[in-house]
Amino acid sequence: MAIHPQDRLSGDADPFKGDPNFMASLARGLEVIQAFTPQRRLLSISQISQKTGIPRAAVRRCLYTLGKLGFVYAEDGKNYQLRPRILSLGHAYLASTPLARAAQPVLKQLSEMLNESCSIATLDGDDILYIARASSSRIMTIDLDIGSRLPAWSTSMGRVLLSYLPEEQLNALLGRITMIRYTPQTVDSVAKLREELKRVRQQGYALNDQELEMGLRSIAVPLMNPQGGVEAALNVGVHAGQVSAEELRTRVLPELQNAARELALLLD
């Protein structure tokens, strides 16, 4: 059972309460680590407690332990941030995943050919997780890199991945997400999102036209394994003022699909 950010590991809301094999202290430590984001690099004990629902005393112990192990530090003694050693936690996954290891040359070639930023992401809970990226320029106000996360429902890669989920799993996800109106063009209801996901599945790609951020367009396709399942998604992001939605379909989509077929060979 995966832990979603909205789940709390304290009190009656603990989904694992009563499981003798479940290590609550380890789970809390991981929740504390995941509280840090590109937008909130510095967090106090109180802020982490409020964000995770973990009592302040438990957060303090988690941070003390993580600090002793070299994963976090607080220069002023109050506001904590992650240390570079935290990257070692994700290195094992990236190093053991053929797609993440071998995709970079293909992404780099695609990025140079199109002169645009390209990424690969997988579905992790309700988010997409970036596992490979080649950037020609920064096109979002936040800086995306390997390990970055974004809400799946509001991104082109996320919608590709969601469109292939079994109905029961998709229903559960759509039942718990909070839809934020990021821009005037953001899909603003679950019903509309369902219709969009059906369209994505039928046409084989997702086009996000300034729904996550004004000025950003992106188009994504699935990376299929030999069994017909979707392992990840591949996308290209562009400046909306420079590349139209029609150009994304006519010029970028064929190259994206070619790259997806090449990368799919890694999934044998």
mmCIF file of C-alpha atoms in Angstrom:
data_model
loop_
_atom_site.group_PDB
_atom_site.id
_atom_site.type_symbol
_atom_site.label_atom_id
_atom_site.label_comp_id
_atom_site.label_asym_id
_atom_site.label_seq_id
_atom_site.Cartn_x
_atom_site.Cartn_y
_atom_site.Cartn_z
ATOM 1 C CA MET A 1 0.000 0.000 0.000
ATOM 2 C CA ALA A 2 1.519 3.325 -1.042
ATOM 3 C CA ILE A 3 1.567 6.326 1.278
ATOM 4 C CA HIS A 4 0.012 9.369 -0.344
ATOM 5 C CA PRO A 5 0.818 12.900 0.823
ATOM 6 C CA GLN A 6 -2.705 13.355 2.113
ATOM 7 C CA ASP A 7 -2.392 10.345 4.439
ATOM 8 C CA ARG A 8 -1.343 11.116 8.006
ATOM 9 C CA LEU A 9 0.820 8.882 10.153
ATOM 10 C CA SER A 10 -0.481 9.953 13.532
ATOM 11 C CA GLY A 11 -3.546 9.207 15.636
ATOM 12 C CA ASP A 12 -6.638 7.587 14.212
ATOM 13 C CA ALA A 13 -5.786 8.720 10.675
ATOM 14 C CA ASP A 14 -2.794 6.355 10.534
ATOM 15 C CA PRO A 15 -3.691 3.920 7.720
ATOM 16 C CA PHE A 16 -1.236 1.340 9.137
ATOM 17 C CA LYS A 17 -2.352 1.445 12.766
ATOM 18 C CA GLY A 18 -2.412 -2.073 14.175
ATOM 19 C CA ASP A 19 0.039 -3.526 11.640
ATOM 20 C CA PRO A 20 2.831 -5.095 13.777
ATOM 21 C CA ASN A 21 5.270 -5.153 10.865
ATOM 22 C CA PHE A 22 4.904 -1.481 9.987
ATOM 23 C CA MET A 23 7.740 0.795 11.235
ATOM 24 C CA ALA A 24 6.028 4.075 12.042
ATOM 25 C CA SER A 25 9.315 5.794 12.885
ATOM 26 C CA LEU A 26 10.773 5.004 9.464
ATOM 27 C CA ALA A 27 7.569 6.124 7.753
ATOM 28 C CA ARG A 28 7.628 9.389 9.662
ATOM 29 C CA GLY A 29 11.226 10.001 8.699
ATOM 30 C CA LEU A 30 10.363 9.545 5.031
ATOM 31 C CA GLU A 31 7.354 11.858 5.387
ATOM 32 C CA VAL A 32 9.620 14.517 6.895
ATOM 33 C CA ILE A 33 12.027 14.220 3.951
ATOM 34 C CA GLN A 34 9.158 14.533 1.459
ATOM 35 C CA ALA A 35 7.922 17.699 3.143
ATOM 36 C CA PHE A 36 10.758 19.628 1.481
ATOM 37 C CA THR A 37 9.998 20.896 -2.028
ATOM 38 C CA PRO A 38 11.664 23.220 -4.560
ATOM 39 C CA GLN A 39 9.255 25.920 -3.368
ATOM 40 C CA ARG A 40 9.893 25.224 0.349
ATOM 41 C CA ARG A 41 13.580 24.425 0.723
ATOM 42 C CA LEU A 42 13.735 25.773 4.296
ATOM 43 C CA LEU A 43 11.276 24.423 6.859
ATOM 44 C CA SER A 44 10.953 24.730 10.618
ATOM 45 C CA ILE A 45 9.800 21.957 12.928
ATOM 46 C CA SER A 46 6.395 23.626 13.236
ATOM 47 C CA GLN A 47 5.995 23.941 9.473
ATOM 48 C CA ILE A 48 6.904 20.294 8.891
ATOM 49 C CA SER A 49 4.517 19.212 11.644
ATOM 50 C CA GLN A 50 1.687 21.225 10.122
ATOM 51 C CA LYS A 51 2.391 19.932 6.630
ATOM 52 C CA THR A 52 2.695 16.240 7.542
ATOM 53 C CA GLY A 53 0.367 15.959 10.534
ATOM 54 C CA ILE A 54 3.208 14.431 12.569
ATOM 55 C CA PRO A 55 3.523 15.738 16.161
ATOM 56 C CA ARG A 56 6.276 18.307 16.684
ATOM 57 C CA ALA A 57 8.155 16.109 19.135
ATOM 58 C CA ALA A 58 8.294 13.285 16.583
ATOM 59 C CA VAL A 59 9.369 15.706 13.836
ATOM 60 C CA ARG A 60 12.163 16.962 16.101
ATOM 61 C CA ARG A 61 13.430 13.418 16.663
ATOM 62 C CA CYS A 62 13.265 12.658 12.930
ATOM 63 C CA LEU A 63 15.268 15.777 12.104
ATOM 64 C CA TYR A 64 17.790 15.016 14.841
ATOM 65 C CA THR A 65 18.339 11.519 13.411
ATOM 66 C CA LEU A 66 18.457 12.722 9.799
ATOM 67 C CA GLY A 67 20.914 15.425 10.831
ATOM 68 C CA LYS A 68 23.216 12.922 12.542
ATOM 69 C CA LEU A 69 23.140 10.811 9.362
ATOM 70 C CA GLY A 70 24.007 13.822 7.196
ATOM 71 C CA PHE A 71 20.708 14.142 5.327
ATOM 72 C CA VAL A 72 19.515 17.503 6.740
ATOM 73 C CA TYR A 73 20.960 20.499 8.552
ATOM 74 C CA ALA A 74 19.846 23.810 10.009
ATOM 75 C CA GLU A 75 22.377 26.597 9.677
ATOM 76 C CA ASP A 76 20.458 28.821 12.090
ATOM 77 C CA GLY A 77 19.368 25.937 14.308
ATOM 78 C CA LYS A 78 15.699 26.453 13.441
ATOM 79 C CA ASN A 79 15.117 26.215 9.688
ATOM 80 C CA TYR A 80 16.097 22.894 8.179
ATOM 81 C CA GLN A 81 17.076 22.014 4.620
ATOM 82 C CA LEU A 82 18.161 18.874 2.802
ATOM 83 C CA ARG A 83 21.841 18.139 2.298
ATOM 84 C CA PRO A 84 23.286 16.690 -0.948
ATOM 85 C CA ARG A 85 23.579 13.270 0.662
ATOM 86 C CA ILE A 86 19.811 12.906 0.253
ATOM 87 C CA LEU A 87 20.493 12.191 -3.432
ATOM 88 C CA SER A 88 21.926 8.806 -2.440
ATOM 89 C CA LEU A 89 18.415 7.648 -1.535
ATOM 90 C CA GLY A 90 17.258 8.018 -5.129
ATOM 91 C CA HIS A 91 20.499 6.971 -6.788
ATOM 92 C CA ALA A 92 19.884 3.263 -6.263
ATOM 93 C CA TYR A 93 16.548 3.478 -8.084
ATOM 94 C CA LEU A 94 17.907 5.512 -10.980
ATOM 95 C CA ALA A 95 20.992 3.315 -11.284
ATOM 96 C CA SER A 96 18.904 0.139 -11.374
ATOM 97 C CA THR A 97 16.325 1.385 -13.889
ATOM 98 C CA PRO A 98 17.411 0.755 -17.495
ATOM 99 C CA LEU A 99 15.101 3.463 -18.808
ATOM 100 C CA ALA A 100 16.465 6.137 -16.485
ATOM 101 C CA ARG A 101 20.064 5.067 -17.213
ATOM 102 C CA ALA A 102 19.849 4.780 -20.965
ATOM 103 C CA ALA A 103 17.294 7.445 -21.870
ATOM 104 C CA GLN A 104 19.570 10.445 -21.506
ATOM 105 C CA PRO A 105 21.320 10.164 -24.912
ATOM 106 C CA VAL A 106 17.966 9.819 -26.694
ATOM 107 C CA LEU A 107 16.524 12.763 -24.787
ATOM 108 C CA LYS A 108 19.591 14.875 -25.511
ATOM 109 C CA GLN A 109 19.377 14.105 -29.238
ATOM 110 C CA LEU A 110 15.654 14.902 -29.294
ATOM 111 C CA SER A 111 16.198 18.134 -27.386
ATOM 112 C CA GLU A 112 18.946 19.255 -29.745
ATOM 113 C CA MET A 113 16.903 18.329 -32.819
ATOM 114 C CA LEU A 114 13.862 20.290 -31.671
ATOM 115 C CA ASN A 115 15.753 22.908 -29.632
ATOM 116 C CA GLU A 116 13.247 22.303 -26.848
ATOM 117 C CA SER A 117 13.203 20.715 -23.393
ATOM 118 C CA CYS A 118 12.344 17.004 -23.153
ATOM 119 C CA SER A 119 11.512 14.859 -20.119
ATOM 120 C CA ILE A 120 10.551 11.369 -19.018
ATOM 121 C CA ALA A 121 8.386 10.764 -15.956
ATOM 122 C CA THR A 122 6.686 7.897 -14.176
ATOM 123 C CA LEU A 123 3.564 7.891 -12.035
ATOM 124 C CA ASP A 124 4.294 7.941 -8.305
ATOM 125 C CA GLY A 125 1.152 8.140 -6.204
ATOM 126 C CA ASP A 126 -0.835 11.139 -7.403
ATOM 127 C CA ASP A 127 2.227 12.842 -8.897
ATOM 128 C CA ILE A 128 4.562 12.406 -11.795
ATOM 129 C CA LEU A 129 8.221 11.863 -10.924
ATOM 130 C CA TYR A 130 10.856 13.098 -13.366
ATOM 131 C CA ILE A 131 13.448 10.359 -13.993
ATOM 132 C CA ALA A 132 15.274 11.862 -17.005
ATOM 133 C CA ARG A 133 15.448 15.319 -18.562
ATOM 134 C CA ALA A 134 17.283 17.273 -21.260
ATOM 135 C CA SER A 135 16.702 21.014 -21.084
ATOM 136 C CA SER A 136 17.479 23.522 -23.818
ATOM 137 C CA SER A 137 16.198 26.435 -21.730
ATOM 138 C CA ARG A 138 14.169 27.087 -18.610
ATOM 139 C CA ILE A 139 10.513 27.386 -19.584
ATOM 140 C CA MET A 140 8.793 27.275 -16.181
ATOM 141 C CA THR A 141 9.044 29.546 -13.178
ATOM 142 C CA ILE A 142 10.034 26.497 -11.108
ATOM 143 C CA ASP A 143 13.236 24.675 -11.978
ATOM 144 C CA LEU A 144 12.512 21.085 -13.005
ATOM 145 C CA ASP A 145 15.126 18.359 -12.792
ATOM 146 C CA ILE A 146 15.442 14.642 -12.133
ATOM 147 C CA GLY A 147 13.486 13.895 -8.975
ATOM 148 C CA SER A 148 11.052 16.801 -9.427
ATOM 149 C CA ARG A 149 7.367 16.105 -8.880
ATOM 150 C CA LEU A 150 4.210 17.696 -10.264
ATOM 151 C CA PRO A 151 0.496 16.827 -9.889
ATOM 152 C CA ALA A 152 -0.280 14.178 -12.479
ATOM 153 C CA TRP A 153 -3.766 15.437 -13.326
ATOM 154 C CA SER A 154 -2.496 18.869 -14.467
ATOM 155 C CA THR A 155 0.439 17.811 -16.673
ATOM 156 C CA SER A 156 0.694 16.319 -20.149
ATOM 157 C CA MET A 157 2.811 13.358 -18.998
ATOM 158 C CA GLY A 158 0.531 12.788 -16.033
ATOM 159 C CA ARG A 159 -2.563 12.699 -18.199
ATOM 160 C CA VAL A 160 -0.956 10.157 -20.503
ATOM 161 C CA LEU A 161 -0.160 7.958 -17.510
ATOM 162 C CA LEU A 162 -3.582 8.434 -15.914
ATOM 163 C CA SER A 163 -5.379 7.628 -19.154
ATOM 164 C CA TYR A 164 -3.991 4.075 -19.047
ATOM 165 C CA LEU A 165 -4.828 3.355 -15.401
ATOM 166 C CA PRO A 166 -7.393 0.648 -14.575
ATOM 167 C CA GLU A 167 -10.783 2.263 -13.935
ATOM 168 C CA GLU A 168 -10.872 1.401 -10.227
ATOM 169 C CA GLN A 169 -7.429 2.909 -9.642
ATOM 170 C CA LEU A 170 -8.279 6.018 -11.655
ATOM 171 C CA ASN A 171 -11.544 6.508 -9.771
ATOM 172 C CA ALA A 172 -9.724 6.345 -6.446
ATOM 173 C CA LEU A 173 -7.162 8.907 -7.574
ATOM 174 C CA LEU A 174 -9.735 11.309 -8.992
ATOM 175 C CA GLY A 175 -11.729 10.997 -5.794
ATOM 176 C CA ARG A 176 -8.925 12.350 -3.623
ATOM 177 C CA ILE A 177 -7.176 15.009 -5.737
ATOM 178 C CA THR A 178 -7.653 18.710 -5.175
ATOM 179 C CA MET A 179 -8.066 20.513 -8.469
ATOM 180 C CA ILE A 180 -6.352 23.897 -8.433
ATOM 181 C CA ARG A 181 -7.085 26.556 -11.042
ATOM 182 C CA TYR A 182 -3.463 27.270 -11.955
ATOM 183 C CA THR A 183 -4.438 29.406 -14.955
ATOM 184 C CA PRO A 184 -7.690 30.496 -16.658
ATOM 185 C CA GLN A 185 -7.215 27.533 -19.025
ATOM 186 C CA THR A 186 -6.885 24.825 -16.377
ATOM 187 C CA VAL A 187 -9.467 22.044 -16.538
ATOM 188 C CA ASP A 188 -11.677 22.880 -13.561
ATOM 189 C CA SER A 189 -13.751 19.769 -12.867
ATOM 190 C CA VAL A 190 -13.281 16.025 -12.522
ATOM 191 C CA ALA A 191 -15.931 15.467 -15.209
ATOM 192 C CA LYS A 192 -13.994 17.553 -17.723
ATOM 193 C CA LEU A 193 -10.763 15.829 -16.717
ATOM 194 C CA ARG A 194 -12.347 12.420 -17.333
ATOM 195 C CA GLU A 195 -13.364 13.516 -20.824
ATOM 196 C CA GLU A 196 -9.839 14.766 -21.484
ATOM 197 C CA LEU A 197 -8.308 11.494 -20.305
ATOM 198 C CA LYS A 198 -10.612 9.566 -22.660
ATOM 199 C CA ARG A 199 -9.470 11.793 -25.521
ATOM 200 C CA VAL A 200 -5.830 11.281 -24.586
ATOM 201 C CA ARG A 201 -6.244 7.497 -24.588
ATOM 202 C CA GLN A 202 -7.996 7.539 -27.967
ATOM 203 C CA GLN A 203 -5.539 9.832 -29.755
ATOM 204 C CA GLY A 204 -2.378 8.466 -28.108
ATOM 205 C CA TYR A 205 -1.002 11.763 -26.827
ATOM 206 C CA ALA A 206 -1.790 14.593 -24.411
ATOM 207 C CA LEU A 207 -1.469 18.281 -25.198
ATOM 208 C CA ASN A 208 -1.404 20.667 -22.256
ATOM 209 C CA ASP A 209 -1.986 24.218 -23.445
ATOM 210 C CA GLN A 210 -1.030 26.645 -20.655
ATOM 211 C CA GLU A 211 -3.062 24.792 -18.011
ATOM 212 C CA LEU A 212 -0.221 24.419 -15.524
ATOM 213 C CA GLU A 213 1.460 27.752 -16.207
ATOM 214 C CA MET A 214 0.750 30.562 -18.657
ATOM 215 C CA GLY A 215 3.279 30.575 -21.473
ATOM 216 C CA LEU A 216 3.936 26.832 -21.263
ATOM 217 C CA ARG A 217 2.691 24.277 -23.777
ATOM 218 C CA SER A 218 3.669 20.622 -23.661
ATOM 219 C CA ILE A 219 2.857 17.448 -25.512
ATOM 220 C CA ALA A 220 3.403 13.912 -24.208
ATOM 221 C CA VAL A 221 3.215 10.319 -25.440
ATOM 222 C CA PRO A 222 3.322 6.970 -23.605
ATOM 223 C CA LEU A 223 6.327 4.668 -23.404
ATOM 224 C CA MET A 224 4.869 1.196 -23.912
ATOM 225 C CA ASN A 225 6.397 -2.083 -22.803
ATOM 226 C CA PRO A 226 6.157 -5.268 -24.931
ATOM 227 C CA GLN A 227 3.087 -6.374 -22.969
ATOM 228 C CA GLY A 228 1.218 -3.225 -23.987
ATOM 229 C CA GLY A 229 1.454 -1.545 -20.601
ATOM 230 C CA VAL A 230 2.646 2.003 -20.053
ATOM 231 C CA GLU A 231 5.896 2.296 -18.098
ATOM 232 C CA ALA A 232 6.453 6.044 -18.368
ATOM 233 C CA ALA A 233 5.656 9.116 -20.446
ATOM 234 C CA LEU A 234 7.840 11.295 -22.660
ATOM 235 C CA ASN A 235 7.157 14.955 -23.334
ATOM 236 C CA VAL A 236 8.407 18.118 -24.981
ATOM 237 C CA GLY A 237 7.745 21.508 -23.417
ATOM 238 C CA VAL A 238 7.782 24.770 -25.374
ATOM 239 C CA HIS A 239 7.195 28.492 -24.970
ATOM 240 C CA ALA A 240 3.616 29.168 -26.007
ATOM 241 C CA GLY A 241 4.660 32.441 -27.648
ATOM 242 C CA GLN A 242 7.097 30.637 -29.921
ATOM 243 C CA VAL A 243 5.395 27.338 -30.768
ATOM 244 C CA SER A 244 1.678 26.971 -31.475
ATOM 245 C CA ALA A 245 -0.440 24.008 -30.446
ATOM 246 C CA GLU A 246 -0.796 23.083 -34.120
ATOM 247 C CA GLU A 247 2.975 23.062 -34.583
ATOM 248 C CA LEU A 248 3.287 20.789 -31.573
ATOM 249 C CA ARG A 249 1.003 18.299 -33.322
ATOM 250 C CA THR A 250 2.501 18.539 -36.796
ATOM 251 C CA ARG A 251 6.222 19.079 -36.178
ATOM 252 C CA VAL A 252 6.971 17.903 -32.639
ATOM 253 C CA LEU A 253 4.595 14.953 -32.166
ATOM 254 C CA PRO A 254 6.094 12.746 -34.944
ATOM 255 C CA GLU A 255 9.614 13.196 -33.531
ATOM 256 C CA LEU A 256 8.317 12.520 -30.030
ATOM 257 C CA GLN A 257 6.657 9.309 -31.192
ATOM 258 C CA ASN A 258 9.859 8.186 -32.944
ATOM 259 C CA ALA A 259 11.833 8.755 -29.751
ATOM 260 C CA ALA A 260 9.205 6.870 -27.746
ATOM 261 C CA ARG A 261 9.519 3.866 -30.041
ATOM 262 C CA GLU A 262 13.297 3.924 -29.647
ATOM 263 C CA LEU A 263 13.074 4.171 -25.882
ATOM 264 C CA ALA A 264 10.494 1.390 -25.738
ATOM 265 C CA LEU A 265 13.242 -1.011 -26.868
ATOM 266 C CA LEU A 266 14.820 -0.497 -23.437
ATOM 267 C CA LEU A 267 11.708 -1.913 -21.789
ATOM 268 C CA ASP A 268 12.039 -5.441 -23.203
#
